XYZ file of C-alpha atoms in Angstrom:
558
model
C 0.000 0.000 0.000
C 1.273 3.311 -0.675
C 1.322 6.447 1.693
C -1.099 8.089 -1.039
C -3.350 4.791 -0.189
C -2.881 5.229 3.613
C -4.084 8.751 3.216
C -7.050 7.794 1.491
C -8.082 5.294 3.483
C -7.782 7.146 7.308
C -9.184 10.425 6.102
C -11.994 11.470 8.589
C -14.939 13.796 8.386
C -13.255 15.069 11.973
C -15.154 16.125 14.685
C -13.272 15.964 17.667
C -10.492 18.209 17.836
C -7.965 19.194 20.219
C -7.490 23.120 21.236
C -3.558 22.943 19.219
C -3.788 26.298 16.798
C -3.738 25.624 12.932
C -0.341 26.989 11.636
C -0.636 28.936 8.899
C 1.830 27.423 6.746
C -0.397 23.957 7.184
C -3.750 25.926 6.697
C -1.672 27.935 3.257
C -0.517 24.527 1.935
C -4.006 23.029 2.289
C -5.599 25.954 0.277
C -3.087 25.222 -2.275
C -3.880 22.025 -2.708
C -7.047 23.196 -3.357
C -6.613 25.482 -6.241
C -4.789 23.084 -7.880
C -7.859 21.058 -7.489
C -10.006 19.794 -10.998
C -11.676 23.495 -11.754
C -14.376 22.875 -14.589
C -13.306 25.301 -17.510
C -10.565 26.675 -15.569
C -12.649 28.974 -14.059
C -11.038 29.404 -10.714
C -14.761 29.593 -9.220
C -13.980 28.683 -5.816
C -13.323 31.107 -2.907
C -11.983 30.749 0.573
C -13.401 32.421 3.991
C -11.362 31.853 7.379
C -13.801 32.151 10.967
C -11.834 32.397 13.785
C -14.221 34.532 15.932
C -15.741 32.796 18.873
C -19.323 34.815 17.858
C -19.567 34.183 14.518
C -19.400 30.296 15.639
C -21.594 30.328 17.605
C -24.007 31.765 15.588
C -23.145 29.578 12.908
C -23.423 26.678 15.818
C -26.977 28.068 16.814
C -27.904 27.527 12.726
C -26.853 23.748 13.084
C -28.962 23.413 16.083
C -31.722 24.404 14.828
C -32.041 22.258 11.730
C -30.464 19.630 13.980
C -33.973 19.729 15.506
C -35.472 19.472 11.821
C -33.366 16.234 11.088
C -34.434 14.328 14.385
C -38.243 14.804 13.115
C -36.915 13.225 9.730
C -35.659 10.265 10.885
C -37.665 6.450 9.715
C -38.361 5.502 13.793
C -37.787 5.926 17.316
C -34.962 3.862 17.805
C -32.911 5.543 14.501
C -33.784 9.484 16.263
C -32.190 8.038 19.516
C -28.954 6.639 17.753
C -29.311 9.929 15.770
C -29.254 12.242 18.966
C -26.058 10.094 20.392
C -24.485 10.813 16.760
C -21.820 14.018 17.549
C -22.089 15.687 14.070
C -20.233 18.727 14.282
C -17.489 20.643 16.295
C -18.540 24.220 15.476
C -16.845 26.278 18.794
C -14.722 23.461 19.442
C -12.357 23.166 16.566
C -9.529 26.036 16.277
C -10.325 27.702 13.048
C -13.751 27.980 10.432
C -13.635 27.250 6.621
C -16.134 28.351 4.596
C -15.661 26.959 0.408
C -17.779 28.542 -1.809
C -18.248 28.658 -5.550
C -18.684 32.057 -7.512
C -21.528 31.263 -10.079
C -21.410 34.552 -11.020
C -18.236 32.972 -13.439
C -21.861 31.561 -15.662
C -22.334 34.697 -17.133
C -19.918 34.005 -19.572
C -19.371 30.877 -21.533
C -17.464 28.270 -19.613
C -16.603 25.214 -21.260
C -18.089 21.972 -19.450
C -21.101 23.680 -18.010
C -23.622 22.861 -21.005
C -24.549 19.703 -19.355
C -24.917 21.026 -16.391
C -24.419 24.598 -14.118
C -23.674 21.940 -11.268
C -20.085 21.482 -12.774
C -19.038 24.618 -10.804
C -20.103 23.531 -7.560
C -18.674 19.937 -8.281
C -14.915 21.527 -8.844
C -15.406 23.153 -5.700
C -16.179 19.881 -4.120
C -12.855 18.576 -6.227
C -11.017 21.321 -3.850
C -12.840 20.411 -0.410
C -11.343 17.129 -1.300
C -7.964 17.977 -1.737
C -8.037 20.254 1.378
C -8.851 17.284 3.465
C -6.032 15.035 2.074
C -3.466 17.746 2.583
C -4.502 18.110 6.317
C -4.501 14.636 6.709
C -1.060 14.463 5.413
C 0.186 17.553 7.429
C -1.406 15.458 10.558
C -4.768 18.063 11.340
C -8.415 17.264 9.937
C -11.798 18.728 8.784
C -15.100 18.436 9.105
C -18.041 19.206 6.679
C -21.467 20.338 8.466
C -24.115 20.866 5.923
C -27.242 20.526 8.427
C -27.803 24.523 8.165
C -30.141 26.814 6.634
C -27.711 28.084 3.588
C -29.866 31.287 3.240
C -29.470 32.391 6.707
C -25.903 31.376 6.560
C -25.061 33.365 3.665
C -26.692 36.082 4.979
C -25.332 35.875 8.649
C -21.885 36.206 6.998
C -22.875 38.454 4.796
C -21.587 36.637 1.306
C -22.053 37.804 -1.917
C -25.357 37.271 -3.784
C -23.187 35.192 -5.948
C -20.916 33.410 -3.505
C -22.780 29.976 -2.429
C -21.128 27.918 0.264
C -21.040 24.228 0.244
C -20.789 24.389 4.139
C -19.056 25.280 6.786
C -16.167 23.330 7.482
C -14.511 22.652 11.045
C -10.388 22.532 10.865
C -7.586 21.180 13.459
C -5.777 18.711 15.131
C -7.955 15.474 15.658
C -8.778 14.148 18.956
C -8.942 10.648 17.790
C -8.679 8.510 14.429
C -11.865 6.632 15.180
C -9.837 3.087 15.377
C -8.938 4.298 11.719
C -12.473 3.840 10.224
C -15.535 6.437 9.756
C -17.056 7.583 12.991
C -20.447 6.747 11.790
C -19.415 3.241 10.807
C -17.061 2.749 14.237
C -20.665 3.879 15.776
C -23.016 1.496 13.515
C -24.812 3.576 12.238
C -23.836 2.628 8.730
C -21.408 -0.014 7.565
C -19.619 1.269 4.714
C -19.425 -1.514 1.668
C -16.207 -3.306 1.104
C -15.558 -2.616 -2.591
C -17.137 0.120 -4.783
C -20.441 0.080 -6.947
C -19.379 -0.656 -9.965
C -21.523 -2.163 -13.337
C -20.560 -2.147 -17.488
C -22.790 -0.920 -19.557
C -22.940 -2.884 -22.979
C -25.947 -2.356 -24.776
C -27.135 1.209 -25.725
C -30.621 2.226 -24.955
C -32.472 4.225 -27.412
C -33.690 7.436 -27.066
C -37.103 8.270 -28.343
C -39.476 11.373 -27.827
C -42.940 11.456 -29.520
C -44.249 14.761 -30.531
C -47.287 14.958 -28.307
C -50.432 16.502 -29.797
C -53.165 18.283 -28.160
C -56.820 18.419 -30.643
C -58.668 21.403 -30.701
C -62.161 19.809 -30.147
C -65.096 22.010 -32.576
C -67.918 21.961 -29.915
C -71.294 21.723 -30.711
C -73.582 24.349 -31.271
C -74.483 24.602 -26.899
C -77.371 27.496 -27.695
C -80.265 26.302 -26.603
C -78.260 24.643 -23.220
C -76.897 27.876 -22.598
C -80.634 29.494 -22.588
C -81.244 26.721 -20.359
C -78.936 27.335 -17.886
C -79.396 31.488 -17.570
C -83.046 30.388 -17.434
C -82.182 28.115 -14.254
C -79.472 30.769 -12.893
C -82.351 33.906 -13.403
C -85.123 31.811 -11.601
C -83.569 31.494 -8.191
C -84.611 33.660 -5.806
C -83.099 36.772 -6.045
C -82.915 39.765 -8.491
C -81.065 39.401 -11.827
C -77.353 39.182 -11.874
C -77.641 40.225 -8.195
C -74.559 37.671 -7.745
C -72.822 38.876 -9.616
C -69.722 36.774 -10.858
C -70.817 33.578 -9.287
C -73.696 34.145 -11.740
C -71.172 34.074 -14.369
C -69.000 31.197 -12.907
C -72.058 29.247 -12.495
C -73.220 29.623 -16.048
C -69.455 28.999 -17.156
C -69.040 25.291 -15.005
C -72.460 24.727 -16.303
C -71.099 24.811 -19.840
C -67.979 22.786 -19.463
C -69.658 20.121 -17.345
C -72.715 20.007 -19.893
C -74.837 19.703 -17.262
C -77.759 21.745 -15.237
C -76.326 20.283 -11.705
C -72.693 20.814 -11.960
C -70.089 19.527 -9.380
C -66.968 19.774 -8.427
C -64.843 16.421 -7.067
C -61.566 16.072 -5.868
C -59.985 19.646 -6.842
C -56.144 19.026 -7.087
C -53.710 22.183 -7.253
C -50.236 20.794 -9.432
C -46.953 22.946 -8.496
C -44.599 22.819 -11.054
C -40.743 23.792 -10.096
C -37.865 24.224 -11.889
C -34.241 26.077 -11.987
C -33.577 28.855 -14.459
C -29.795 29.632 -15.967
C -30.741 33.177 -16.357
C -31.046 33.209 -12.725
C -27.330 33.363 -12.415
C -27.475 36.829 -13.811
C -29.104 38.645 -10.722
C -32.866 38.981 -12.024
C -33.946 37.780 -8.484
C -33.862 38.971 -5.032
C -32.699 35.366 -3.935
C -30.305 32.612 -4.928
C -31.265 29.683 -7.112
C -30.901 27.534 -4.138
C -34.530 28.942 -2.694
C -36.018 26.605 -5.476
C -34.945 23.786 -3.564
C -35.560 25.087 -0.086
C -38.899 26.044 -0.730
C -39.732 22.575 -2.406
C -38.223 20.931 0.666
C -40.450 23.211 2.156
C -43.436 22.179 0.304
C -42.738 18.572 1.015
C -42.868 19.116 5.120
C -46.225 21.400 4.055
C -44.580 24.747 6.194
C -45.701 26.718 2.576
C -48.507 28.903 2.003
C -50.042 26.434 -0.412
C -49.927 23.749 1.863
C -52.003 25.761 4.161
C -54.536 27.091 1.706
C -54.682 23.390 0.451
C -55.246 21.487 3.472
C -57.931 24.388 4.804
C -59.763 23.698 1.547
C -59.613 20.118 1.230
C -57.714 20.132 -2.375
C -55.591 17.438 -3.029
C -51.931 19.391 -3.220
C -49.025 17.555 -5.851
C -45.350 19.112 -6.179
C -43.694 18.181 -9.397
C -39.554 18.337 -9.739
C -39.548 19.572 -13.470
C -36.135 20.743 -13.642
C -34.752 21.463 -10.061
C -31.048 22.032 -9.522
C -30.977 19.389 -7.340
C -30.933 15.524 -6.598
C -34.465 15.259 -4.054
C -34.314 11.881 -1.956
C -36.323 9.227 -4.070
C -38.526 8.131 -1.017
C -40.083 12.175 -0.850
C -43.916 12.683 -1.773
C -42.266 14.445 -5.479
C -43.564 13.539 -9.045
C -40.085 13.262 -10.611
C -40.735 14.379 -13.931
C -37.051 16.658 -13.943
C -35.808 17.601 -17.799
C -32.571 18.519 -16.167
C -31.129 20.743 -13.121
C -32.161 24.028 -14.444
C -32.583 25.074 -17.722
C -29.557 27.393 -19.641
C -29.060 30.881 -19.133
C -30.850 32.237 -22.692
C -28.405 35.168 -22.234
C -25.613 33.170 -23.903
C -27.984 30.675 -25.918
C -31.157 28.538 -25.742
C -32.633 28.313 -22.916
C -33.824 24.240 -23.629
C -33.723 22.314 -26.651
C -36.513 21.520 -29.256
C -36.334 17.806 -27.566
C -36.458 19.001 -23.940
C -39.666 21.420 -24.782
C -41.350 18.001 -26.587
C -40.677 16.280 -23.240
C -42.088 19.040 -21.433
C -45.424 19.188 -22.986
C -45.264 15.153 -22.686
C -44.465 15.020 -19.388
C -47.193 17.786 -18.406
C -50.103 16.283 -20.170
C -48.706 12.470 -17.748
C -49.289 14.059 -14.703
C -52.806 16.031 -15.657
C -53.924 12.590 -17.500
C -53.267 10.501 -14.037
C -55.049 13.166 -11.503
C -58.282 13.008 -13.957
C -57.942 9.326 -13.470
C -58.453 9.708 -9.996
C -61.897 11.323 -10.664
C -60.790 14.429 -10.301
C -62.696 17.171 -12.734
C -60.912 20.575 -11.350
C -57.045 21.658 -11.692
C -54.793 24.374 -10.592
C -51.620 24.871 -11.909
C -49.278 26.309 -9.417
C -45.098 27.128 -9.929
C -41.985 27.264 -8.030
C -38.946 28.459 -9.572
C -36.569 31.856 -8.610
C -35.989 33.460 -11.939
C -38.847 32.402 -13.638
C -40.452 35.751 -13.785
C -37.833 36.764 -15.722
C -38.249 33.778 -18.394
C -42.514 34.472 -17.988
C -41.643 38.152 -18.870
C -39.631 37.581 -21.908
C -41.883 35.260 -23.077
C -44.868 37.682 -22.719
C -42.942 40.637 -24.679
C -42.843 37.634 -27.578
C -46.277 36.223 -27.886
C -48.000 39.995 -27.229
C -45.465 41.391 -28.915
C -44.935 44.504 -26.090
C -41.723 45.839 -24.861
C -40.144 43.559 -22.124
C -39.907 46.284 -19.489
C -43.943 46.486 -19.992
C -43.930 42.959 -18.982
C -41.285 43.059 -16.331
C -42.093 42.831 -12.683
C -40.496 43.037 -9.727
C -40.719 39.379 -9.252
C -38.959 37.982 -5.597
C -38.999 41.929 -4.749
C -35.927 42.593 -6.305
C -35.463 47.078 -5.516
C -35.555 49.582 -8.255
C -31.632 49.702 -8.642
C -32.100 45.448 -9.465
C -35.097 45.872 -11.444
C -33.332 48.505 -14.279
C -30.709 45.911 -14.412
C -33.502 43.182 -14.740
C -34.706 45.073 -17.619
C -31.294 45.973 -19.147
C -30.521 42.309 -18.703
C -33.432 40.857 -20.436
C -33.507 43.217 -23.329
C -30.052 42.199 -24.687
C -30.657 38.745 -24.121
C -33.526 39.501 -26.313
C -31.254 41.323 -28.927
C -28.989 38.539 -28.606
C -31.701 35.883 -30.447
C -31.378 35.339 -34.259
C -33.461 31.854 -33.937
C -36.765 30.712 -36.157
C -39.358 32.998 -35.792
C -41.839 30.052 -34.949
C -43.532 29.997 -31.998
C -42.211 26.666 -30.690
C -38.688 28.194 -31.237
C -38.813 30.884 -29.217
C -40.340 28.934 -26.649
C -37.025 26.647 -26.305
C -35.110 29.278 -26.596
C -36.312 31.312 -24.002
C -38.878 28.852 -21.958
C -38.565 27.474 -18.668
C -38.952 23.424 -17.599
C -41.875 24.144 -15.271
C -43.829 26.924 -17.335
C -43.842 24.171 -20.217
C -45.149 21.234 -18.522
C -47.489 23.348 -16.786
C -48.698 24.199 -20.610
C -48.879 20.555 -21.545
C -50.760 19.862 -17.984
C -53.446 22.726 -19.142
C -53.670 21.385 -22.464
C -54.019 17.970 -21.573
C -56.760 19.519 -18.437
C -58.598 20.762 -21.789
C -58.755 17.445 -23.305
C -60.127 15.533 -20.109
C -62.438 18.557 -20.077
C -61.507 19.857 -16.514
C -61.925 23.298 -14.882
C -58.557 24.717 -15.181
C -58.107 27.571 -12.163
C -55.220 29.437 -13.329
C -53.006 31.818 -10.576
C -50.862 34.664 -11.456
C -48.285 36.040 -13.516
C -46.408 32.920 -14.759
C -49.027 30.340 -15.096
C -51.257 33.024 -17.307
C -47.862 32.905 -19.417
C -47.897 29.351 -19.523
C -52.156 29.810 -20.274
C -51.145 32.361 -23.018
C -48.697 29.904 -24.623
C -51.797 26.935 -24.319
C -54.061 29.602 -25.545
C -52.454 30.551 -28.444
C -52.206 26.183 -29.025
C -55.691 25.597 -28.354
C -57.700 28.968 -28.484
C -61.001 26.714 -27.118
C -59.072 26.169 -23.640
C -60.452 29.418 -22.735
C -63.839 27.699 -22.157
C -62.310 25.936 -19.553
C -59.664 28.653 -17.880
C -60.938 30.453 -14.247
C -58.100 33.084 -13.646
C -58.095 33.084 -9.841
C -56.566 36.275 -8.762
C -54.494 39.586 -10.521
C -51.087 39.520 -9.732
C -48.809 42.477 -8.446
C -46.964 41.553 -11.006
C -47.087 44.670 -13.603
C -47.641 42.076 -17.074
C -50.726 40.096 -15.565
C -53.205 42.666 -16.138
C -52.511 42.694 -19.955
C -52.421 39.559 -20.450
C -56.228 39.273 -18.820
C -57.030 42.493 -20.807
C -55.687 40.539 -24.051
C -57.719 37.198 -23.350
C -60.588 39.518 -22.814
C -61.312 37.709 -19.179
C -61.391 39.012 -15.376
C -60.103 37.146 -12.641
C -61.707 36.971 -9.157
C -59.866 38.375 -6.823
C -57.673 41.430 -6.392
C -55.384 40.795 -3.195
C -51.700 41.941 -4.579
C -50.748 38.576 -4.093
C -47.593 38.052 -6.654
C -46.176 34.805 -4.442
C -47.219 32.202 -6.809
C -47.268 28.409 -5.552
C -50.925 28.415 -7.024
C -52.011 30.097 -3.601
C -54.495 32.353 -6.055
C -55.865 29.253 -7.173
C -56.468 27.397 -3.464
C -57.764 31.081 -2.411
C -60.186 31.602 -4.750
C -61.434 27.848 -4.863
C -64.361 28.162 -2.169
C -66.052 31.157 -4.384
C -65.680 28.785 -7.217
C -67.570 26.080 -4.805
C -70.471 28.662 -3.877
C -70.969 29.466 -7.305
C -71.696 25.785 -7.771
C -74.020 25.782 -4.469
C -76.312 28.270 -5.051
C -76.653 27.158 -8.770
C -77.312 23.551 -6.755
C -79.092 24.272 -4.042
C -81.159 27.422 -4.044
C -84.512 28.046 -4.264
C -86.470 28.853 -7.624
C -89.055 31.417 -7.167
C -91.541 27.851 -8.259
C -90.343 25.808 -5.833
C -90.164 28.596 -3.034
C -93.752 30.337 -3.435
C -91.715 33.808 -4.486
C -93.436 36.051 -6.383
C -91.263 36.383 -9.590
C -90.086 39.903 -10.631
């Protein structure tokens, strides 16, 4: 075995340290083994930040704690959260000196070769220099110790890091206490035995690759005339004055029409959020990191969001779709996996998605809407999760209306005035910058976003099962507009819940020539519009149910 070997094989995530300082030549020939780590592109993305003071740790320690506490309530049973609790998973305050490794995506803004496949490739060089850190302490005779168990917004924030600065953790350096009888501390403490030999399988036949253009019919209805006289007549025979209720008069009439039926109902409403990563994201459209998209999906899936509450106090059946999150979710979460890839390309430097990728969009869309109406269900709202996607909505708006983007530019996340100029300075050269097909379907891979394109096969496919589609704000009316302008008959079918804050959802409501329900400024998206405005939507199906005619009641008739 060779030293190199020995290394390899006694390196320790540390975390028991002794109080001996960390010199600084060890700690500067540690960092140079990092730079001359793998660095995708050469891009020298990864950056360095030393904690020594004792308050800054303890903050930082008083982060871990607290999604400590979140990670006992994950665990499979009683008997894995004790083990867990006995587990010592970081040494914060203990060990001598902080290191904080971050990448610099900012380095995406310009073309860097190996990031086509994927925007991860910067974060995995960075990795490629945690790893080399940790062998050259090892070698030097100190340690580290990765803790991850934080919440990365606060953290950035707490140390104040750059917008485009994202830290794989925070890592705990020193002298170790102990070599763990030379094997990992969670193995010497079975709580995992790690496997002999490595994973390892040939691949020797190649798998074809096949995506089927999926089409959506626009169904000529018949001639509903003399239905639709029937069901004002029912609507202006219940007791009350004419179009004294106003929109649910109007609602009524409307579910009347797509049902085909005088006694409409609704069953098992489901809202659908769709969520996905955006590459133009990386060029500071947003008041928040890309990393948010995964937070607040985690966040859906423990149902702490706002559209876990509005769903669960209005009994609707709530499904969270990964269409393109830059991240690897745990395959035993409550997620429809229906991910295109981790994020789609920043459409400042090229297409946003391929032709392919905006086929398997629609495809995988028009799955996930064809197995809720399976389940009986006849109502859908379309929901969305994904930071920079108001940027991608508004582009995509100044295309199909054909309006200047800063008329369809918001201020999204709640980005300031300062960020929003640049927003719109941003998104008009990337605009400048295309020189595609002037098709539709083009422009929409060029420019689109994973979510906002399933979410336009879901409502296309919602048409087909003849649904109720409830539509929320800003950037599902986007993806509406783009199934609109496929299937001009959806329209029948479309409720628009609520007008956004969001300065382009107004005209595009004025342009399909429909008003939505409510006006509450809400511009957080998640389909909360949709769950909100679902229980008007269910009285305008009561009273058309369920109240008196002037007949049946004995009320004199106007």
């Amino acid at each position: 075995m060779t030293y190199l070997d020995e290394i390899l094989k006694s390196r320790r995530d540390t975390r028991h340290f002794t109080d001996v300082q960390v010199p600084d030549a060890v700690l500067e020939k540690a960092l140079q083994a990092g730079h001359w780590a793998p660095s995708v592109g050469l891009t020298d993305a990864t950056k360095y930040y030393l904690i020594r003071s004792a308050k800054i740790k303890k903050t930082i320690k008083n982060l871990f704690l607290d999604y400590d506490e979140k990670a006992v309530a994950l665990t499979d049973n009683e008997q894995q959260k004790l083990a867990y609790k006995a587990l010592k998973l970081e040494a914060i305050e203990e060990a001598p000196l902080g290191l904080v490794i971050c990448y610099d995506r900012s380095v995406l803004n310009n073309f860097t070769i190996g990031t086509v496949g994927s925007n991860e490739a910067v974060k995995f060089s960075s990795v490629c220099a945690a790893q080399n850190i940790w062998l050259s302490l090892t070698e030097q005779g100190y340690s580290m110790g990765w803790v991850s168990i934080l919440n990365y917004y606060q953290f950035k924030q707490l140390l104040g890091l750059p917008e485009n600065m994202e830290p794989l953790g925070y890592f705990c350096v020193g002298k170790p206490a102990t070599d763990y009888n030379n094997q990992p501390m969670l193995q010497q403490l079975n709580w995992k035995q790690k496997q002999k030999i490595p994973l390892m399988e040939e691949i020797t036949v190649l798998q074809e690759s096949r995506v089927e253009k999926v089409f959506f019919s626009a169904k000529e209805e018949m001639d509903a005339a003399a239905f639709a006289n029937a069901l004002q007549h029912k609507i202006d025979q219940k007791t009350k004055p004419t179009n004294s209720l106003g929109i649910l008069e109007v609602l009524a009439k409307q579910i009347g029409m797509v049902f085909q039926t005088l006694e409409p109902k609704i069953t098992k409403p489901n809202l659908v959020v769709f969520a996905a990563d955006h590459g133009i994201a990386n060029h500071g459209v947003s008041a928040y990191p890309q990393d948010v998209t995964r937070q607040m999906v985690s966040n859906f899936l423990t149902g702490g969001a706002a559209i876990n509450v509005f769903c669960k106090q209005n009994k609707i059946e709530l499904a969270i779709v990964d269409a393109g999150v830059n991240y690897d979710f745990p395959m035993n979460t409550d997620l429809i996996s229906a991910k295109i890839g981790k994020g789609t390309h920043s459409f400042l430097q090229g297409p946003a998605m391929s032709k392919t990728e905006i086929e398997l969009c629609f495809i995988k869309g028009s799955e996930i809407v064809t197995n809720i109406a399976k389940t009986g269900s006849n109502c859908i709202g379309f929901g969305e999760m994904g930071i920079g996607n108001t940027a991608t909505a508004s582009v995509l708006m100044s295309i199909i209306l054909e309006l200047p983007v800063e008329d369809c530019v918001g201020k999204g996340t709640g980005v300031n005035e300062e960020q929003l100029i640049q927003k719109i300075k941003i998104l008009k050269k990337c605009l400048n910058n295309y020189q595609g097909s002037e098709d539709l379907d083009s422009k929409l891979a060029y420019f689109g976003g994973f979510e906002i394109m399933q979410m336009v096969g879901g409502m296309l496919q919602a048409k087909e099962a003849n649904m109720l589609i409830l539509v929320d704000g800003f950037i599902c009316s986007v993806a509406f507009l783009i199934a609109f302008k496929k299937n001009p008959s959806i329209i029948k079918n479309a409720i628009f819940c609520h007008s956004s804050a969001e300065q382009g959802h107004q005209k595009i409501l004025d342009y399909l020539g429909v008003r939505s329900l409510l006006q509450l400024d809400l511009r957080l998206g998640e389909g909360t519009g949709c769950a909100i405005a679902l229980p008007i939507i269910e009285s305008a199906v009561a009273f058309l149910n369920e109240m008196a005619s002037f007949e049946s009641s004995g009320v004199s008739g106007r």
